Each structure stands twice: as structure tokens, then as C-alpha cells.
Amino acid sequence: MMNNGVTWESCWPYECRNANCNERCTDWDFVQQKIQSYTRIPYGEVEMRRNALANKEGILISPMKIYGDFQYYRGGVYECDENSGYQGMTVVNVIGYDIPENYWIVRNVWGTGWGEQGYMRVRHGGADEVGMYECFYVAVLEIANHLWYLEPKGGHYY
């Protein structure tokens, strides 16, 4: 993403299949975004992660451990069942959080038919992140500022 960039999802929607590059929109090179830089936020640094979101520092991404119950998530605050079997890793966009209920709001790439219309709430509790991997990354896009807005709603920030 630093060297070649990535285009808007509306230009080339994600599908779980091998796709031909000719299926993207005709102006894909114009709407392509490149990462200028990224910063690693260490494991357990919940306040740093919240601040990165609230201060619109960039797009917050995180690897996430996937267990068997993940694919069946339909709603509510997710707390993985490690007994359902480790399935691997995925990467999610962390787009917000709720302080009173202690969860991250994340966007998955599996489409609107999964979870809460493509989103999920993942429990957090300090250094014992449930399901989330050891670090988050803040990626700064070349023209990311127009993508961000801050809208406090109770304990939510998006």
C-alpha cells in the first residue's frame, strides 16, 4: 500500500474470490490511495489507541485472532470463545470505541451480510484484549483528512 496504493472500495468492491484487475473502475489510478507512513501502537496501550481515533491521526488497523465462533457473529459485543478453535488471522479497521461498555467498533471486509451490517463490537479490557492481536497500526493516507470526522455520541467516537 505504500508503493502501489489501493483504490476505493466503491471502485473495486471486495469479494472473496480471485478477481481480474480489469473489473475495477476506469479511473482507479485517480482514486488510488497510498499510505505515507504508519505507526505501531503497542499491545495494551488502550488510551493511545483511543487518542489516535479521537485525534484523527489516520486509519487504525489491527490484526485480529479468529476463532471458530467469529464467522457466526451476528451482533452484540463479541468475546471470542477460544475453545471454538483457532482459525488464523484477519485484519480489521478499528473505527470507534465505547468507554462505558468497553468495546472497539470494527469494520470487517466480509460485506454487509455479516455481523452488524459488516461491523462488529469487540470487547476490550486493557491489556487483555479479547480477539485483538498484540498491536494496532495507524496508517496515514496521502489525502486521508477528508475521510475523517469526529462525532461524539455518548461514549462513542467514529
Coordinates of N, CA and C in Angstrom, one line a residue:
M1 N 0.8 -1.2 0.0 CA 0.0 0.0 0.0 C 0.9 1.3 0.0
M2 N 2.1 1.2 0.5 CA 2.9 2.4 0.5 C 3.5 2.6 -1.0
N3 N 3.8 1.5 -1.7 CA 4.4 1.7 -3.0 C 3.3 1.8 -4.1
N4 N 2.3 1.0 -4.0 CA 1.3 1.0 -5.1 C 0.0 1.6 -4.8
G5 N -0.4 1.6 -3.5 CA -1.7 2.2 -3.1 C -2.8 1.2 -3.3
V6 N -4.0 1.6 -2.9 CA -5.2 0.8 -3.0 C -6.3 1.7 -3.4
T7 N -7.2 1.2 -4.2 CA -8.3 2.1 -4.7 C -9.5 2.0 -3.7
W8 N -10.5 2.9 -4.0 CA -11.7 3.0 -3.1 C -12.5 1.7 -3.3
E9 N -13.2 1.3 -2.2 CA -14.0 0.1 -2.3 C -15.1 0.2 -3.3
S10 N -15.6 1.4 -3.5 CA -16.7 1.6 -4.5 C -16.2 1.4 -5.9
C11 N -14.9 1.6 -6.1 CA -14.2 1.4 -7.4 C -14.0 -0.1 -7.7
W12 N -13.7 -0.8 -6.6 CA -13.4 -2.3 -6.8 C -13.8 -3.0 -5.5
P13 N -15.1 -3.3 -5.4 CA -15.6 -3.9 -4.1 C -14.9 -5.2 -3.8
Y14 N -14.7 -5.4 -2.5 CA -14.1 -6.7 -2.1 C -15.1 -7.8 -2.3
E15 N -14.5 -8.9 -2.9 CA -15.3 -10.2 -3.0 C -14.3 -11.3 -2.6
C16 N -14.8 -12.3 -2.0 CA -13.9 -13.4 -1.5 C -13.7 -14.3 -2.7
R17 N -12.9 -13.9 -3.7 CA -12.5 -14.7 -4.8 C -11.3 -14.0 -5.5
N18 N -10.7 -14.8 -6.4 CA -9.6 -14.2 -7.2 C -10.3 -13.4 -8.3
A19 N -10.0 -12.1 -8.4 CA -10.6 -11.2 -9.3 C -9.6 -10.7 -10.4
N20 N -10.1 -10.4 -11.5 CA -9.3 -9.8 -12.6 C -9.2 -8.3 -12.4
C21 N -8.0 -7.7 -12.5 CA -7.8 -6.3 -12.3 C -8.7 -5.5 -13.3
N22 N -9.1 -6.0 -14.4 CA -9.9 -5.3 -15.3 C -11.3 -5.0 -14.8
E23 N -11.7 -5.6 -13.7 CA -13.0 -5.4 -13.1 C -13.1 -4.1 -12.3
R24 N -12.0 -3.4 -12.0 CA -12.1 -2.2 -11.3 C -12.6 -1.0 -12.1
C25 N -12.9 0.1 -11.5 CA -13.5 1.2 -12.3 C -12.4 1.8 -13.2
T26 N -12.8 2.6 -14.2 CA -11.9 3.1 -15.2 C -10.9 4.1 -14.7
D27 N -11.3 4.9 -13.6 CA -10.4 5.9 -13.1 C -9.7 5.4 -11.8
W28 N -9.5 4.1 -11.7 CA -8.9 3.5 -10.5 C -7.6 4.2 -10.1
D29 N -6.7 4.6 -11.0 CA -5.5 5.2 -10.7 C -5.6 6.6 -10.1
F30 N -6.8 7.3 -10.4 CA -7.0 8.6 -9.8 C -7.5 8.5 -8.4
V31 N -8.3 7.5 -8.1 CA -8.9 7.4 -6.8 C -8.0 6.5 -5.8
Q32 N -6.9 6.1 -6.3 CA -6.0 5.2 -5.6 C -5.4 6.0 -4.4
Q33 N -5.3 5.4 -3.2 CA -4.7 6.0 -2.0 C -3.4 5.2 -1.6
K34 N -2.4 6.0 -1.2 CA -1.2 5.4 -0.8 C -1.0 5.7 0.7
I35 N -0.4 4.8 1.4 CA 0.0 5.1 2.8 C 1.3 5.9 2.8
Q36 N 1.3 7.0 3.4 CA 2.5 7.8 3.6 C 3.4 7.2 4.6
S37 N 2.8 6.8 5.8 CA 3.6 6.3 6.9 C 2.6 5.5 7.8
Y38 N 3.2 4.8 8.7 CA 2.4 4.1 9.7 C 3.2 4.1 11.0
T39 N 2.4 4.0 12.1 CA 2.9 4.0 13.5 C 2.3 2.7 14.2
R40 N 3.1 2.1 14.9 CA 2.7 0.9 15.7 C 2.3 1.3 17.1
I41 N 1.1 1.0 17.5 CA 0.7 1.2 18.9 C 0.8 -0.1 19.6
P42 N 1.7 -0.2 20.6 CA 1.9 -1.4 21.3 C 0.7 -2.0 22.0
Y43 N 0.8 -3.3 22.2 CA -0.2 -4.1 23.0 C -0.5 -3.5 24.3
G44 N -1.8 -3.4 24.7 CA -2.2 -2.9 26.0 C -2.3 -1.4 26.1
E45 N -1.9 -0.6 25.0 CA -1.9 0.8 25.1 C -3.3 1.3 24.6
V46 N -4.3 1.0 25.4 CA -5.7 1.3 25.0 C -5.9 2.9 24.9
E47 N -5.4 3.6 25.8 CA -5.5 5.1 25.7 C -4.9 5.7 24.4
M48 N -3.7 5.1 24.0 CA -3.1 5.6 22.8 C -4.0 5.3 21.6
R49 N -4.6 4.1 21.6 CA -5.5 3.7 20.5 C -6.7 4.7 20.4
R50 N -7.3 4.9 21.6 CA -8.5 5.8 21.6 C -8.1 7.2 21.1
N51 N -6.9 7.7 21.6 CA -6.4 9.0 21.2 C -6.2 9.1 19.7
A52 N -5.7 8.0 19.1 CA -5.4 8.0 17.7 C -6.7 8.2 16.9
L53 N -7.8 7.5 17.4 CA -9.1 7.7 16.8 C -9.7 9.1 17.0
A54 N -9.7 9.5 18.2 CA -10.3 10.8 18.6 C -9.6 11.9 17.9
N55 N -8.3 11.8 17.7 CA -7.5 12.9 17.1 C -7.3 12.8 15.6
K56 N -8.0 11.8 15.0 CA -8.0 11.6 13.6 C -6.6 11.5 13.0
E57 N -5.8 10.7 13.7 CA -4.4 10.6 13.3 C -4.2 9.8 12.0
G58 N -5.1 9.0 11.7 CA -5.1 8.2 10.5 C -6.0 7.0 10.6
I59 N -5.9 6.0 9.7 CA -6.8 4.9 9.8 C -6.2 3.9 10.8
L60 N -7.0 3.4 11.7 CA -6.5 2.5 12.7 C -6.8 1.0 12.3
I61 N -5.8 0.2 12.0 CA -6.0 -1.1 11.6 C -5.4 -2.1 12.7
S62 N -5.9 -3.3 12.7 CA -5.4 -4.2 13.7 C -5.5 -5.6 13.1
P63 N -4.5 -6.4 13.3 CA -4.7 -7.9 13.1 C -5.6 -8.4 14.2
M64 N -6.4 -9.4 13.9 CA -7.3 -10.0 14.9 C -7.3 -11.5 14.8
K65 N -7.1 -12.1 15.9 CA -7.2 -13.6 16.0 C -8.6 -14.0 15.7
I66 N -8.7 -15.1 14.9 CA -10.0 -15.6 14.5 C -10.2 -17.0 15.1
Y67 N -11.3 -17.2 15.8 CA -11.7 -18.5 16.3 C -12.9 -18.9 15.6
G68 N -13.3 -20.2 15.8 CA -14.4 -20.8 15.1 C -15.7 -20.0 15.2
D69 N -15.9 -19.3 16.4 CA -17.2 -18.6 16.6 C -17.3 -17.3 15.8
F70 N -16.1 -16.8 15.3 CA -16.1 -15.5 14.6 C -17.0 -15.4 13.4
Q71 N -17.0 -16.4 12.6 CA -17.8 -16.4 11.4 C -19.3 -16.4 11.7
Y72 N -19.7 -16.8 12.9 CA -21.2 -16.8 13.2 C -21.6 -15.6 14.0
Y73 N -20.7 -14.6 14.1 CA -21.1 -13.4 14.8 C -22.2 -12.7 14.1
R74 N -23.3 -12.3 14.8 CA -24.5 -11.7 14.3 C -24.7 -10.3 14.9
G75 N -24.2 -10.1 16.1 CA -24.5 -8.9 16.8 C -24.1 -9.0 18.3
G76 N -24.1 -7.8 18.9 CA -23.7 -7.7 20.3 C -22.2 -7.5 20.5
V77 N -21.8 -7.5 21.7 CA -20.4 -7.3 22.0 C -19.7 -8.7 21.9
Y78 N -18.7 -8.8 21.0 CA -18.1 -10.1 20.8 C -17.0 -10.3 21.8
E79 N -17.0 -11.5 22.4 CA -16.0 -12.0 23.2 C -15.7 -13.4 22.7
C80 N -14.5 -13.6 22.1 CA -14.2 -14.9 21.4 C -14.2 -16.1 22.4
D81 N -14.6 -17.2 21.8 CA -14.6 -18.4 22.6 C -13.4 -19.2 22.1
E82 N -12.3 -19.1 22.9 CA -11.0 -19.8 22.4 C -11.2 -21.3 22.3
N83 N -12.2 -21.8 23.0 CA -12.5 -23.3 22.9 C -13.1 -23.7 21.5
S84 N -13.5 -22.7 20.7 CA -14.1 -23.0 19.4 C -13.0 -23.2 18.3
G85 N -11.8 -23.1 18.7 CA -10.7 -23.4 17.8 C -10.1 -22.3 17.0
Y86 N -8.8 -22.1 17.2 CA -8.1 -21.0 16.5 C -8.1 -21.3 15.0
Q87 N -8.5 -20.3 14.2 CA -8.7 -20.4 12.8 C -7.6 -19.6 12.0
G88 N -7.0 -18.7 12.6 CA -6.0 -17.9 11.9 C -6.1 -16.4 12.2
M89 N -5.8 -15.5 11.3 CA -5.8 -14.1 11.5 C -6.6 -13.4 10.4
T90 N -7.1 -12.2 10.7 CA -7.7 -11.3 9.7 C -7.2 -9.9 10.1
V91 N -7.5 -8.9 9.3 CA -7.2 -7.6 9.6 C -8.5 -6.8 9.5
V92 N -8.7 -5.9 10.5 CA -9.9 -5.1 10.6 C -9.6 -3.7 10.8
N93 N -10.5 -2.8 10.3 CA -10.4 -1.4 10.6 C -11.1 -1.1 11.9
V94 N -10.4 -0.5 12.8 CA -11.0 -0.1 14.1 C -11.5 1.4 13.9
I95 N -12.8 1.6 14.0 CA -13.4 2.9 13.6 C -13.9 3.6 14.8
G96 N -14.0 3.0 15.9 CA -14.6 3.7 17.1 C -14.5 2.9 18.3
Y97 N -15.0 3.4 19.4 CA -15.0 2.7 20.7 C -16.1 3.2 21.6
D98 N -16.4 2.4 22.6 CA -17.4 2.8 23.6 C -16.7 2.6 25.0
I99 N -16.6 3.6 25.7 CA -15.9 3.6 27.0 C -16.7 2.9 28.1
P100 N -18.0 3.2 28.3 CA -18.8 2.6 29.4 C -18.9 1.1 29.2
E101 N -19.1 0.6 27.9 CA -19.3 -0.8 27.7 C -18.0 -1.5 27.3
N102 N -16.9 -0.8 27.2 CA -15.5 -1.4 26.9 C -15.5 -2.3 25.7
Y103 N -15.7 -1.6 24.5 CA -15.5 -2.3 23.3 C -15.0 -1.4 22.2
W104 N -14.4 -2.1 21.2 CA -14.0 -1.4 20.0 C -15.1 -1.6 18.9
I105 N -15.2 -0.7 18.1 CA -16.1 -0.8 16.9 C -15.2 -1.1 15.7
V106 N -15.4 -2.2 15.1 CA -14.5 -2.6 13.9 C -15.3 -2.8 12.7
R107 N -14.7 -2.6 11.6 CA -15.3 -2.9 10.3 C -14.6 -4.1 9.7
N108 N -15.3 -5.1 9.3 CA -14.7 -6.3 8.6 C -15.0 -6.1 7.1
V109 N -14.3 -6.9 6.3 CA -14.4 -6.8 4.8 C -15.3 -7.9 4.3
W110 N -16.1 -8.5 5.1 CA -17.0 -9.6 4.7 C -18.3 -9.1 4.1
G111 N -18.5 -7.9 4.1 CA -19.8 -7.3 3.5 C -20.8 -7.1 4.5
T112 N -21.9 -6.5 4.1 CA -23.0 -6.1 5.0 C -23.8 -7.2 5.5
G113 N -23.7 -8.4 4.9 CA -24.5 -9.6 5.4 C -23.9 -10.2 6.6
W114 N -22.7 -9.8 7.0 CA -22.0 -10.4 8.2 C -22.1 -9.4 9.3
G115 N -22.3 -10.0 10.5 CA -22.2 -9.2 11.8 C -23.3 -8.1 11.8
E116 N -23.0 -6.9 12.2 CA -23.9 -5.8 12.3 C -23.7 -4.9 11.1
Q117 N -24.2 -5.5 9.9 CA -24.1 -4.8 8.6 C -22.6 -4.6 8.2
G118 N -21.8 -5.6 8.5 CA -20.4 -5.5 8.2 C -19.5 -5.0 9.3
Y119 N -20.1 -4.6 10.4 CA -19.4 -4.1 11.6 C -19.5 -5.1 12.7
M120 N -18.7 -4.9 13.7 CA -18.8 -5.7 15.0 C -18.3 -4.9 16.1
R121 N -18.7 -5.2 17.3 CA -18.2 -4.6 18.5 C -17.4 -5.7 19.2
V122 N -16.2 -5.4 19.6 CA -15.2 -6.4 20.1 C -14.8 -5.9 21.5
R123 N -15.1 -6.7 22.5 CA -14.8 -6.4 23.9 C -13.3 -6.1 24.1
H124 N -13.0 -5.1 24.9 CA -11.6 -4.8 25.3 C -11.7 -4.5 26.8
G125 N -10.5 -4.7 27.4 CA -10.4 -4.5 28.8 C -9.0 -4.2 29.2
G126 N -8.3 -3.3 28.6 CA -6.9 -3.0 28.9 C -6.0 -3.9 28.2
A127 N -5.1 -4.5 28.9 CA -4.0 -5.3 28.3 C -4.5 -6.7 27.9
D128 N -5.7 -7.0 28.3 CA -6.2 -8.4 28.0 C -7.2 -8.3 26.8
E129 N -6.8 -7.7 25.7 CA -7.6 -7.5 24.5 C -8.2 -8.9 24.1
V130 N -9.5 -9.0 23.9 CA -10.1 -10.3 23.5 C -10.2 -10.3 22.0
G131 N -9.5 -11.3 21.4 CA -9.5 -11.4 20.0 C -8.6 -10.5 19.2
M132 N -8.3 -9.3 19.8 CA -7.4 -8.4 19.1 C -5.9 -8.9 19.3
Y133 N -5.1 -8.6 18.3 CA -3.7 -9.1 18.3 C -2.9 -8.1 19.1
E134 N -1.6 -8.4 19.2 CA -0.7 -7.6 20.1 C -0.5 -6.2 19.8
C135 N -0.9 -5.7 18.6 CA -0.6 -4.3 18.3 C -1.6 -3.8 17.3
F136 N -1.8 -2.5 17.3 CA -2.6 -1.8 16.3 C -1.6 -0.9 15.5
Y137 N -2.0 -0.6 14.3 CA -1.3 0.3 13.4 C -2.1 1.5 13.0
V138 N -1.5 2.7 13.0 CA -2.1 3.9 12.5 C -1.5 4.1 11.2
A139 N -2.3 4.1 10.1 CA -1.8 4.3 8.7 C -2.3 5.7 8.3
V140 N -1.3 6.5 7.8 CA -1.7 7.8 7.4 C -1.7 7.8 5.9
L141 N -2.9 8.1 5.3 CA -3.0 8.2 3.8 C -2.6 9.5 3.3
E142 N -2.3 9.6 2.0 CA -1.9 10.8 1.4 C -3.0 11.9 1.5
I143 N -4.2 11.6 1.3 CA -5.3 12.6 1.4 C -6.4 12.1 2.4
A144 N -6.0 11.6 3.5 CA -6.9 11.0 4.4 C -7.8 12.0 5.1
N145 N -7.4 13.2 5.3 CA -8.2 14.1 6.1 C -9.6 14.3 5.7
H146 N -9.9 14.2 4.4 CA -11.3 14.3 4.0 C -12.2 13.1 4.4
L147 N -11.5 12.0 4.8 CA -12.2 10.8 5.1 C -12.7 10.7 6.6
W148 N -12.1 11.6 7.4 CA -12.3 11.6 8.8 C -13.4 12.6 9.3
Y149 N -14.1 12.2 10.3 CA -15.0 13.1 11.0 C -15.1 12.6 12.5
L150 N -15.3 13.5 13.4 CA -15.4 13.1 14.8 C -16.8 13.5 15.2
E151 N -17.5 12.5 15.7 CA -18.9 12.7 16.1 C -19.1 12.0 17.5
P152 N -18.9 12.7 18.6 CA -19.2 12.1 19.9 C -20.6 11.8 20.1
K153 N -20.9 10.6 20.5 CA -22.3 10.2 20.8 C -22.2 9.4 22.1
G154 N -22.4 10.0 23.2 CA -22.2 9.3 24.5 C -20.8 8.9 24.6
G155 N -20.4 7.7 24.7 CA -19.0 7.3 24.8 C -18.5 6.8 23.5
H156 N -19.2 7.1 22.3 CA -18.7 6.6 21.0 C -18.0 7.7 20.3
Y157 N -16.9 7.3 19.6 CA -16.2 8.2 18.7 C -16.0 7.5 17.4
Y158 N -16.3 8.1 16.3 CA -16.1 7.5 15.0 C -15.2 8.3 14.1

